[in-house]
XYZ file of C-alpha atoms in Angstrom:
569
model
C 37.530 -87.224 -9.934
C 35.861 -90.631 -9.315
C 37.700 -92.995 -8.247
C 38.111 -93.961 -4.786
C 40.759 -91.950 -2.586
C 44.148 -93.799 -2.658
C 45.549 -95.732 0.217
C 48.021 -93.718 2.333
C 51.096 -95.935 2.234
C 52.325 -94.183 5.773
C 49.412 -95.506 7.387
C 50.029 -99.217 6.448
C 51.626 -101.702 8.663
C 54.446 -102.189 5.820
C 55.403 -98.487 5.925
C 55.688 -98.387 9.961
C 57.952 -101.238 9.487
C 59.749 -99.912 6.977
C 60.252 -96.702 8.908
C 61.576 -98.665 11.972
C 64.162 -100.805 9.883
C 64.749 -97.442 8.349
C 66.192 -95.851 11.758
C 69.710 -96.784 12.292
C 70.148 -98.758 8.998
C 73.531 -100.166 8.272
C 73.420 -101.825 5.334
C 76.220 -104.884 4.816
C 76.492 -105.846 1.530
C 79.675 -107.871 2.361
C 78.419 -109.733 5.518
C 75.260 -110.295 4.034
C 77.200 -112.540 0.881
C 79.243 -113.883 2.802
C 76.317 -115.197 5.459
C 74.286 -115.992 2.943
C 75.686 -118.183 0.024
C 72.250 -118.107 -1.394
C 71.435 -114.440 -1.989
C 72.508 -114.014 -5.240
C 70.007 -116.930 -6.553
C 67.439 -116.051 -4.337
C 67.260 -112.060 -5.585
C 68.014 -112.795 -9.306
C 64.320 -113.580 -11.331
C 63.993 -113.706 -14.941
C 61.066 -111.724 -16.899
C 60.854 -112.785 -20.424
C 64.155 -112.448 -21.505
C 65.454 -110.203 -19.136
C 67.829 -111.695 -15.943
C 67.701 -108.840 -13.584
C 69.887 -109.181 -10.345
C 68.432 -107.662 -7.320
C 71.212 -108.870 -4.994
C 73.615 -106.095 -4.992
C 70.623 -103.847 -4.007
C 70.182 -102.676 0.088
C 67.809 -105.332 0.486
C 66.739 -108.542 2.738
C 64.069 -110.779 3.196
C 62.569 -108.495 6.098
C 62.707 -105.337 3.931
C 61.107 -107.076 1.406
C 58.598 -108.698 3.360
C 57.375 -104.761 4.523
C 57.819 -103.567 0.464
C 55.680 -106.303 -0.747
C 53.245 -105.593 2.196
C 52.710 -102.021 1.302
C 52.535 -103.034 -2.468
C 49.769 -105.488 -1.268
C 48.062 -102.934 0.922
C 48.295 -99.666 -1.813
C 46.422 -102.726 -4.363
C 49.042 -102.486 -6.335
C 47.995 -105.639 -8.161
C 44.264 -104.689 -8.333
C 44.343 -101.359 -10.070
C 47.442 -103.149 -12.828
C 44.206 -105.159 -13.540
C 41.951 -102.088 -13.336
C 44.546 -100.312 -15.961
C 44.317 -103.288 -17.996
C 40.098 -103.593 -18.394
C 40.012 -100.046 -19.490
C 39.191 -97.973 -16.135
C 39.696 -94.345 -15.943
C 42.193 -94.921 -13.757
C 44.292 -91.389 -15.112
C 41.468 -89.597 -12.950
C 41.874 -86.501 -13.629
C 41.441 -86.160 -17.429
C 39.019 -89.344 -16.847
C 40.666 -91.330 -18.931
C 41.489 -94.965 -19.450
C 45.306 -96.106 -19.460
C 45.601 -98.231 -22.384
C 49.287 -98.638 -23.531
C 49.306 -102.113 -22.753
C 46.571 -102.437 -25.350
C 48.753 -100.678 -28.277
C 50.908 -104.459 -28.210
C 47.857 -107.266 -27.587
C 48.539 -109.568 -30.036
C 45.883 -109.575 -33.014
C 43.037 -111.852 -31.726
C 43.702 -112.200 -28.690
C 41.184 -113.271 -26.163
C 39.129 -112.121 -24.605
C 38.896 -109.399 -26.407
C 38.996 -105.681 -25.387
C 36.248 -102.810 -25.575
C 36.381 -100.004 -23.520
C 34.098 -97.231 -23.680
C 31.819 -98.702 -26.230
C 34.770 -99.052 -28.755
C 36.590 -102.126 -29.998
C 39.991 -101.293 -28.845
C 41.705 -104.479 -30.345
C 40.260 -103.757 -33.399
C 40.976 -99.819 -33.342
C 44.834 -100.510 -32.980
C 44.816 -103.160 -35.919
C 43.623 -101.183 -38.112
C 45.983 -98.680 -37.724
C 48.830 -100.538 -37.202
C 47.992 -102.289 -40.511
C 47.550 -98.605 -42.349
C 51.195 -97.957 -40.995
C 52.680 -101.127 -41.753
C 50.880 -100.527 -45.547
C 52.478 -97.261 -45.810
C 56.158 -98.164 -44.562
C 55.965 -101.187 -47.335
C 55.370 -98.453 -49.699
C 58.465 -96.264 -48.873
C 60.293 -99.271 -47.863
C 59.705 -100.895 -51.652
C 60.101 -97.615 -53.091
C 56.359 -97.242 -54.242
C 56.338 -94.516 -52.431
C 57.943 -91.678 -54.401
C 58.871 -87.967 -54.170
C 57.341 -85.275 -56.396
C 59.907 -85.755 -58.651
C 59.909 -89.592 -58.809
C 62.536 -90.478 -56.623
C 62.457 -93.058 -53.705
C 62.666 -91.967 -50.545
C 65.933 -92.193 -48.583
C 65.049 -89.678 -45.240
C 62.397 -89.874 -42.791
C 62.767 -86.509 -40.951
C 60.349 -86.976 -37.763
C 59.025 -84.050 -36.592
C 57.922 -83.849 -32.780
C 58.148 -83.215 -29.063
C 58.176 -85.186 -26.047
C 56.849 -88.155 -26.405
C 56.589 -87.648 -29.802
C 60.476 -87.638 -30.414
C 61.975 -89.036 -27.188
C 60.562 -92.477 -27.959
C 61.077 -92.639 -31.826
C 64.887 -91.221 -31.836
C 65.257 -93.748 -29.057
C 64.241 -96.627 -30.824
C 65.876 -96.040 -33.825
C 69.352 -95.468 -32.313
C 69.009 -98.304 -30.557
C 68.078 -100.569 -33.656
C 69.935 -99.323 -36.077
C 71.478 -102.552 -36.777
C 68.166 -103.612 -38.327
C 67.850 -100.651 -40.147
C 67.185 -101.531 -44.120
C 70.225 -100.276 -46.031
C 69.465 -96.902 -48.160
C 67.090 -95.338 -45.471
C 67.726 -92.997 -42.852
C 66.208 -91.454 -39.949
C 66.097 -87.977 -38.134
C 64.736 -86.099 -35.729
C 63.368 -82.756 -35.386
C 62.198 -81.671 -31.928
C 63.835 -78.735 -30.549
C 62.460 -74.895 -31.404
C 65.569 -73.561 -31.895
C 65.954 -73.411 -35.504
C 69.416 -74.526 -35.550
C 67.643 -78.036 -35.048
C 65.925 -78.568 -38.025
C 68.657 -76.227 -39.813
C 71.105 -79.130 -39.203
C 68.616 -81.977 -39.709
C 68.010 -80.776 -43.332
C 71.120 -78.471 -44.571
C 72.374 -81.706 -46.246
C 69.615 -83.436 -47.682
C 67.926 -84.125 -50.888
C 64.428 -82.830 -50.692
C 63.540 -85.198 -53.544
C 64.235 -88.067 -51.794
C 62.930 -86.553 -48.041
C 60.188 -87.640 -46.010
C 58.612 -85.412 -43.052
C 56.321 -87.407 -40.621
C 54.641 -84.645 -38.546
C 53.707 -86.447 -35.068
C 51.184 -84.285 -32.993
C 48.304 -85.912 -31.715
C 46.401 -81.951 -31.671
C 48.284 -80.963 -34.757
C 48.356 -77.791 -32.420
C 51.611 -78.585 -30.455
C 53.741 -75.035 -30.997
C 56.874 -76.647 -31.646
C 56.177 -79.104 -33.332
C 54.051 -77.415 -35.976
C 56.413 -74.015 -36.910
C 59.251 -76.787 -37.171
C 56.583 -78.606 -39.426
C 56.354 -74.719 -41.741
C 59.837 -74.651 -41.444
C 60.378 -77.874 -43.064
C 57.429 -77.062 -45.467
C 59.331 -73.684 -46.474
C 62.609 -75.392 -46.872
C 61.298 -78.317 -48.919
C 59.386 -75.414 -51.350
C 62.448 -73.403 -51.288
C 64.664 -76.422 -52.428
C 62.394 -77.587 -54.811
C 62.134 -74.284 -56.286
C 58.457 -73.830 -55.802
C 58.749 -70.163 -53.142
C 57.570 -68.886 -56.364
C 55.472 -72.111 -57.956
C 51.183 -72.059 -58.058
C 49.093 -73.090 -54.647
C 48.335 -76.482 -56.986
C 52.149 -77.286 -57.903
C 53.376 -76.265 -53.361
C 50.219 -78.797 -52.528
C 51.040 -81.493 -54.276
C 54.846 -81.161 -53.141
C 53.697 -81.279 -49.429
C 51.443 -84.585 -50.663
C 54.286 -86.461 -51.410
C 56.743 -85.304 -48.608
C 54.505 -85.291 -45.829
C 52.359 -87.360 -43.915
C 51.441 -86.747 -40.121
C 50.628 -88.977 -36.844
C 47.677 -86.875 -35.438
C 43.646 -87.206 -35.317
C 42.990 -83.761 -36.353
C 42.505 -84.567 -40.076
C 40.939 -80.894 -40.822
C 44.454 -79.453 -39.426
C 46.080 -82.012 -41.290
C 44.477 -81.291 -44.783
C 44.567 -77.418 -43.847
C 48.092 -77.877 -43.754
C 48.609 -79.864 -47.063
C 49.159 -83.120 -45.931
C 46.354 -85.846 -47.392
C 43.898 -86.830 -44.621
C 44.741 -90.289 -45.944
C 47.837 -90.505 -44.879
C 48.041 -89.293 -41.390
C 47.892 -92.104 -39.092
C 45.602 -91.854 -36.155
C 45.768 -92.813 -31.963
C 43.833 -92.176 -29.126
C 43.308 -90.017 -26.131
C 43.988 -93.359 -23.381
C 47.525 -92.810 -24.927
C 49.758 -90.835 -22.790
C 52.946 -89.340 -25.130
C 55.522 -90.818 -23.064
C 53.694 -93.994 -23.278
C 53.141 -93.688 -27.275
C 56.414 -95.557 -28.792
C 54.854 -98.424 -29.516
C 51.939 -96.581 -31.286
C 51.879 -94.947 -34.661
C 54.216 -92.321 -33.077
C 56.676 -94.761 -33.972
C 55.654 -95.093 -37.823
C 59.628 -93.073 -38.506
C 60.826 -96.302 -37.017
C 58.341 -98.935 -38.665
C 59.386 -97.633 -42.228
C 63.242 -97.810 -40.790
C 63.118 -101.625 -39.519
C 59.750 -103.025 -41.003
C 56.657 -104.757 -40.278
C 58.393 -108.276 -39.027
C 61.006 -106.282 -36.857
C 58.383 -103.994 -35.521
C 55.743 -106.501 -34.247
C 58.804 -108.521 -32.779
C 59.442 -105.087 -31.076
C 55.356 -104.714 -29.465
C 55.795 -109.010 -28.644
C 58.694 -107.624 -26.221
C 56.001 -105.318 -24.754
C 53.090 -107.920 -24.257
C 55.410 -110.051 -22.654
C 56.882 -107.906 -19.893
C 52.561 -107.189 -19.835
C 51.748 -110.902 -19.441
C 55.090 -111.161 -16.988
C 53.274 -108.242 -14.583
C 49.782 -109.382 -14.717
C 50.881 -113.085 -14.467
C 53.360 -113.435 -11.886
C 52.922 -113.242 -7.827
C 54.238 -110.008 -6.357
C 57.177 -112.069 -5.054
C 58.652 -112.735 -8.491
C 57.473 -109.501 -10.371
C 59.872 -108.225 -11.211
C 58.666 -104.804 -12.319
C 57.233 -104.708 -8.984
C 60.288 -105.568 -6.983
C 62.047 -103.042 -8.703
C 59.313 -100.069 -8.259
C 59.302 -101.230 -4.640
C 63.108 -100.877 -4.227
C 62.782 -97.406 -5.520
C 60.464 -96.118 -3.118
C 62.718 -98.046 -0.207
C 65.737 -96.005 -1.605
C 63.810 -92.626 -1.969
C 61.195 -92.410 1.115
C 63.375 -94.102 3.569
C 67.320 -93.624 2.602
C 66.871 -90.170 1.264
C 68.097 -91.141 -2.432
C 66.765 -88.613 -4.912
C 68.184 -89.498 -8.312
C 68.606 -92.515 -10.092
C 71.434 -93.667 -12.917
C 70.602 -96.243 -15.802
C 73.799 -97.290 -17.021
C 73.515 -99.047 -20.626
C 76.330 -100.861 -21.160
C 75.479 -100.641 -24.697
C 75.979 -97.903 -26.876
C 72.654 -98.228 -29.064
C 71.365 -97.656 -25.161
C 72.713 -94.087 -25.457
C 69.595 -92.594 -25.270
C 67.698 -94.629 -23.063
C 68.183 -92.591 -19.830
C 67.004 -89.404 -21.893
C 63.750 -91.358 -22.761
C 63.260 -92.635 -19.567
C 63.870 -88.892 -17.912
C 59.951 -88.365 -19.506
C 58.799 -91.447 -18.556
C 59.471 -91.100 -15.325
C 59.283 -87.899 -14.464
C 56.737 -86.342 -15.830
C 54.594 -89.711 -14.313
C 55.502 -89.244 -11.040
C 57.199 -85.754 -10.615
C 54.016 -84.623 -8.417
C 52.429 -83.068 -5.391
C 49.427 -84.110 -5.134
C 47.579 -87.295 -5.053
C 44.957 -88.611 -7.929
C 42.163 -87.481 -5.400
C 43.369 -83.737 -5.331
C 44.877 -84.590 -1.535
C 48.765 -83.761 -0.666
C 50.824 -86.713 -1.272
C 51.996 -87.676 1.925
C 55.420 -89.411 0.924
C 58.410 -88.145 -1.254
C 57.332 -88.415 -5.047
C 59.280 -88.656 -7.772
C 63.173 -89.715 -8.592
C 65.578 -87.597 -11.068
C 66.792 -89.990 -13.666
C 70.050 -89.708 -15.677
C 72.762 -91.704 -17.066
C 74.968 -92.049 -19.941
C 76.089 -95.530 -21.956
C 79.024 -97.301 -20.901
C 82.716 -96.630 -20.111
C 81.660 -92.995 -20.893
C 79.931 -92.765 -17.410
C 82.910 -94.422 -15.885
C 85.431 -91.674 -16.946
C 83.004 -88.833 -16.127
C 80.339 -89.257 -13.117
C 81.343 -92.562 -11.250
C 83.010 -91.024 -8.835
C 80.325 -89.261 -7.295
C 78.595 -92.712 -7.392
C 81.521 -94.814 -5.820
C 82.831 -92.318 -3.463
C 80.265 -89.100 -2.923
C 78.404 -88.611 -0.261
C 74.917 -89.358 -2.320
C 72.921 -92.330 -1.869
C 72.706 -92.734 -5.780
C 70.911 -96.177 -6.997
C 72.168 -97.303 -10.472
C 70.483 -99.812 -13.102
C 73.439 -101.197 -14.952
C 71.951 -103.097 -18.857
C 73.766 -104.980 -20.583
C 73.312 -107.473 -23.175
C 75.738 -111.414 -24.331
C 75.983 -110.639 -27.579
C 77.612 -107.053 -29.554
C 75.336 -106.495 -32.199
C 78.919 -105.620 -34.030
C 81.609 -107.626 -32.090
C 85.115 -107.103 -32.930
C 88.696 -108.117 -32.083
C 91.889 -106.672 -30.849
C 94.197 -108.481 -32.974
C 97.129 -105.916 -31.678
C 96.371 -105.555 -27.958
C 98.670 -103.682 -26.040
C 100.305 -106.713 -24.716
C 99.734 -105.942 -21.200
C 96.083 -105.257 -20.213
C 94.754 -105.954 -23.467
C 96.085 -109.322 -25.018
C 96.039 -109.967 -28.624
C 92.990 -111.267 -30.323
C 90.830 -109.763 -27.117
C 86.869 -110.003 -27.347
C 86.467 -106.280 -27.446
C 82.730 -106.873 -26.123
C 84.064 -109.137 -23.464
C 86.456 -106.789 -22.089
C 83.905 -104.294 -21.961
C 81.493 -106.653 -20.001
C 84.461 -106.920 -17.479
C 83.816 -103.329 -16.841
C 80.070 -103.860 -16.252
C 80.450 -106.700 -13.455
C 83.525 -105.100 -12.177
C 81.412 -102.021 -11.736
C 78.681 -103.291 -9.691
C 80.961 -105.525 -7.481
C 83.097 -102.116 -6.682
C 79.948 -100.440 -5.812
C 78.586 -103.141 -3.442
C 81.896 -104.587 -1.615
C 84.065 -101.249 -2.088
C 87.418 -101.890 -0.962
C 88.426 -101.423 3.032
C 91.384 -99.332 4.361
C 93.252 -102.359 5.336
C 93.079 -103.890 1.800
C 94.256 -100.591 0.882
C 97.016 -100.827 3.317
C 98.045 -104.154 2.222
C 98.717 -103.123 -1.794
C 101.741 -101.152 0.147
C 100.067 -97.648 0.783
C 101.473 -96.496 4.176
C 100.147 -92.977 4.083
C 96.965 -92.786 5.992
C 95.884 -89.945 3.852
C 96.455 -91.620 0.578
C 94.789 -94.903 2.266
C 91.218 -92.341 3.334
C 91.082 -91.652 -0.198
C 91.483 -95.133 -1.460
C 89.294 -96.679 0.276
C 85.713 -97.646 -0.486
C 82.771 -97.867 1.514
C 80.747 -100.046 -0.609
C 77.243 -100.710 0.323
C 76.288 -98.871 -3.046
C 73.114 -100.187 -4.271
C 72.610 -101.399 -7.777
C 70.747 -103.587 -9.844
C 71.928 -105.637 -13.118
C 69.583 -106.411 -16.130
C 71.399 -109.075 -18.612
C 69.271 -110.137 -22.052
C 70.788 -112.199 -24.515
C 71.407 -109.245 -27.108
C 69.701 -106.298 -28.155
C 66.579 -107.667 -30.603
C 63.531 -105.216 -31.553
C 61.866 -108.022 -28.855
C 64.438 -106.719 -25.853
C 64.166 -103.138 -26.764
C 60.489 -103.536 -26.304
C 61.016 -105.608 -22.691
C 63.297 -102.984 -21.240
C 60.420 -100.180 -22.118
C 58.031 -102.157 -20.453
C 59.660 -103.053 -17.621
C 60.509 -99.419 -16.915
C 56.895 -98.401 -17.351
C 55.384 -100.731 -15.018
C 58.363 -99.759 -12.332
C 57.028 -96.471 -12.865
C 53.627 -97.798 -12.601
C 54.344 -99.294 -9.121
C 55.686 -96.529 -7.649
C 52.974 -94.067 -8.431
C 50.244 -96.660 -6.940
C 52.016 -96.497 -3.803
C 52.457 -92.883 -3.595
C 48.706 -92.561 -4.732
C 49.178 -90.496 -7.442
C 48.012 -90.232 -11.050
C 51.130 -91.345 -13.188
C 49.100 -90.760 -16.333
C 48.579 -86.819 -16.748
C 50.960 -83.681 -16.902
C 49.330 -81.142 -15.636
C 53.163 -79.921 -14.466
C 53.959 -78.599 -18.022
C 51.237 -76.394 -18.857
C 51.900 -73.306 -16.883
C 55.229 -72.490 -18.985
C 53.945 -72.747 -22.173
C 50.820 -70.018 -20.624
C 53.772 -67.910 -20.167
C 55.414 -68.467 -23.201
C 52.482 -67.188 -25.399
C 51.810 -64.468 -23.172
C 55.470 -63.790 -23.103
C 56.217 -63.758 -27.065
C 54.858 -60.748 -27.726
C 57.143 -58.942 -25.408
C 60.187 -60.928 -26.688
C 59.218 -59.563 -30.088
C 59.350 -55.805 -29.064
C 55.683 -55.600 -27.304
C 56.554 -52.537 -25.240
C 52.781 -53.034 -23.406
C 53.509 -56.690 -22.739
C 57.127 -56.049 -22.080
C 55.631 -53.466 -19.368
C 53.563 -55.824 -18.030
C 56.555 -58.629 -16.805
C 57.678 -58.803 -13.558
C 60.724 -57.159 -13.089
C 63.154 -60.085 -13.581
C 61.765 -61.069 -16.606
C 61.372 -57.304 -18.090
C 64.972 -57.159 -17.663
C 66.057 -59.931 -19.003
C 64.076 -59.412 -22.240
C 65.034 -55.816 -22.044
C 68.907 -57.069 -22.137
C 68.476 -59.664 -24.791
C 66.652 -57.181 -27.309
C 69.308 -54.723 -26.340
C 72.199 -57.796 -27.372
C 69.899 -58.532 -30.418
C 70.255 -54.777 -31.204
C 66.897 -53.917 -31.109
């Protein structure tokens, strides 16, 4: 490890603040309105095209003074830069952090070499091999063994390699060119890529095998699976090595750098479609990773999709702590965790191609700052680390708002939301009550989305309780709201490839901010590495090993013992 020990944020004059403030906080969301007819203007900033609302958060100017302090004071804006030239700022790999560099616009200037190579140049050419091959299945120049177009991309992968893609593509399928589809493959269990496949054509089937190793486990016995099925439903189980090569040509390429694994496995060198080691997974969407997605939307759609990352970039590198709005919202986090005692966080799409953004940011942020110990090998010296979850919509309201609005949890929420429904519709019925005839179905679901975060910050008192009629103090306890929830609204004018791209970046850079402050390296994942040791040292006991079943602790040798006896064996 290099690079100079990180700044303690409990020893900076910010933090001592903070901690003061901290003791015997009462936050006021109502008295602080209605004191203040300018907070809503004064905590709302705009980052490219994203209007984020900071006003219904447990914030004022004196708390925000101290955050921005200790962001000044942890360099927050120093090592952004730092990440930005190329420094091995993810120490302890010593590697660069270069995801920012995956969406620099071509020519761009001044340009970028790190480590002796020509990054710019590196990431052109390979997004210009992957836009060339998605034109080719896109056009239908790309064929099957048989001569039929291709209709399926089946994505094989793990982590980043699948969290990001499926992601995406749910949330664009609107621009989605007609005739193609897109799945997933990710999890182990067979019954996975069972389902992904049982109903497809394997002439017209695409596999993209992501692994950067070509040595992930999962990734590649899902990637024999899908070879076996695709001989097997060909007809080939019985066919020459020649005729089973060429079918695997021309139904499988891969995203890796290992091009002896690749070729070793039967898919052309030439089409496996490369990126580098200053690439974190979670951070790879926006790299070939995504090539599934690039053959679903296309070249224009795509680069409109990396111009939403460079701009939240330029917003971040650009714009004075004070209006950064990355920053302001990484800083709020660490107010809410290391001084309220918050320890989960909800993102609340109030979109439904959103539905699995809280899944892909459960990676991004997790497995960047779930950690113990700072990038110099010290113990952190703060709380690390927030547990993210969420679900789209009107869902979330008729399953887990209550804990929200009326739990005992400090529970922060990002609510998104974007003007204009990708597929609006009408109520020409209604209901004639609630729901009048010819109702904006989008607008009445927007209602929900303000109505939401106003609940959560104003709540509703006992005596407004009291005056709807309720007499019953019981009845009026358990009606009433304490408010003071904090939340924070993000509002873009609809959901382009451009905005997809924005929200990822802003979320990155959030996570970014924290992990600065905390002093820790956000860019390796050292955390997942000991259970898949155990795994392989496991799997031959879980296949009948009696040595290595003998050699478990005695938890685990019974549980194995119990599920061979279930498996009857």
């Amino acid at each position: 490890m290099t690079e100079s020990a990180p700044v303690d944020p409990t020893s900076t004059d910010g933090w001592k603040t903070l901690s003061g403030i901290a003791d015997g906080f009462t936050p006021d969301l109502r008295g602080w309105f209605d004191s203040d007819p300018g907070r809503a203007e004064r905590y709302t900033f705009q980052a490219a095209d994203l209007t984020v609302d900071l006003s219904k958060g447990l914030v004022d100017d004196e708390i925000l003074a101290a955050l921005l302090q200790v962001a000044k004071d942890a360099g927050v804006a120093e090592r952004f830069q730092a990440m930005l030239a190329g420094e091995h700022i993810n120490v302890t790999e010593d590697r660069a952090v270069l995801h920012t560099a995956l969406r620099r616009p071509e020519g761009i200037e001044p340009g970028l070499v790190v480590d002796g190579q020509d990054v710019d140049a590196d990431v052109h050419a390979t997004l210009d091999k992957v836009y060339a091959f998605a034109e080719k299945v896109r056009s239908g120049e790309w064929t099957g063994v048989s001569g039929k177009r291709i209709e399926t991309v089946v994505n094989i992968g793990i982590g980043g390699s699948d969290l990001g893609p499926v992601m995406v593509y749910e949330a664009l399928k609107p621009y989605v060119q007609a005739g193609l589809e897109a799945r997933f493959v990710s999890n182990i269990d067979p019954a996975d890529i069972y389902e992904k496949t049982v109903d497809l054509d394997p002439e017209t089937t695409l596999f993209i095998v992501a692994s950067k190793t070509f040595g992930t486990l999962e990734t590649l016995t899902n990637a024999r699976l899908a070879r076996q099925w695709l001989w097997e439903q060909l007809g080939l189980t019985d066919a020459s090595d020649a005729e089973k090569s060429n079918a695997v040509a021309k139904h499988f390429v891969a995203v890796s750098t290992a091009l002896d694994k690749v070729a070793a496995f039967g898919i052309d060198p030439e089409n496996a479609f490369g990126f580098w080691d200053w690439v974190g997974g979670r951070y790879s969407v926006d790299s070939a990773i995504g090539t599934s997605v690039v053959i679903a939307i296309g070249k224009e759609n795509w680069q409109q999709f990396l111009a939403g990352f460079h701009a939240i970039d330029e917003h971040v590198r650009t714009t004075p702590l004070e209006q950064n709005v990355p920053v302001l919202m990484g800083l709020l986090n660490v107010w809410y965790t290391n001084f309220l005692g918050a320890q989960s966080h909800a993102v609340l799409p109030y979109t439904q191609y959103l539905h699995r953004f809280a899944a892909y940011l459960q990676q991004l942020t997790m497995e960047s700052n779930g950690k113990r110990v700072r990038w110099d090998g010290t113990p952190v010296t703060t709380d690390t680390g927030e547990v993210f979850w969420g679900e789209p919509g009107t869902n979330g309201q008729h399953a887990f708002y209550q804990l929200i609005h009326q739990g005992t949890r400090l529970i922060p929420a990002d609510f998104i939301t974007v003007a204009k429904p990708a597929r609006p519709l009408k109520d020409e019925s209604g209901d004639g009550k609630a729901v009048q005839p010819g109702q904006d179905v989008h607008a009445l679901f927007l209602a929900n989305f303000f109505a939401q975060t106003k609940a959560l910050a104003f709540g509703k008192t006992a005596d407004e309780v009291r005056a709807e009629g309720t007499t019953d103090e019981g009845i009026v306890a358990a009606r009433t709201f304490t408010g003071n929830k904090p939340s924070t609204s993000i509002l873009a004018p609809e959901l382009t490839p451009s905005v997809l791209g924005q929200l990822i970046a802003l979320y990155e850079h959030i996570v970014f901010t924290e992990g600065t402050i905390w002093g820790i390296d956000s860019f390796d994942q050292w955390g997942v590495e000991l259970g898949k040791q155990l795994a392989l040292q496991i799997a031959p006991a879980v296949d009948g090993d009696q040595e290595a079943l003998a050699s478990q602790d005695s938890s685990t040798k019974a549980l194995i013992a119990r599920y061979l006896e279930l498996r009857g064996e």
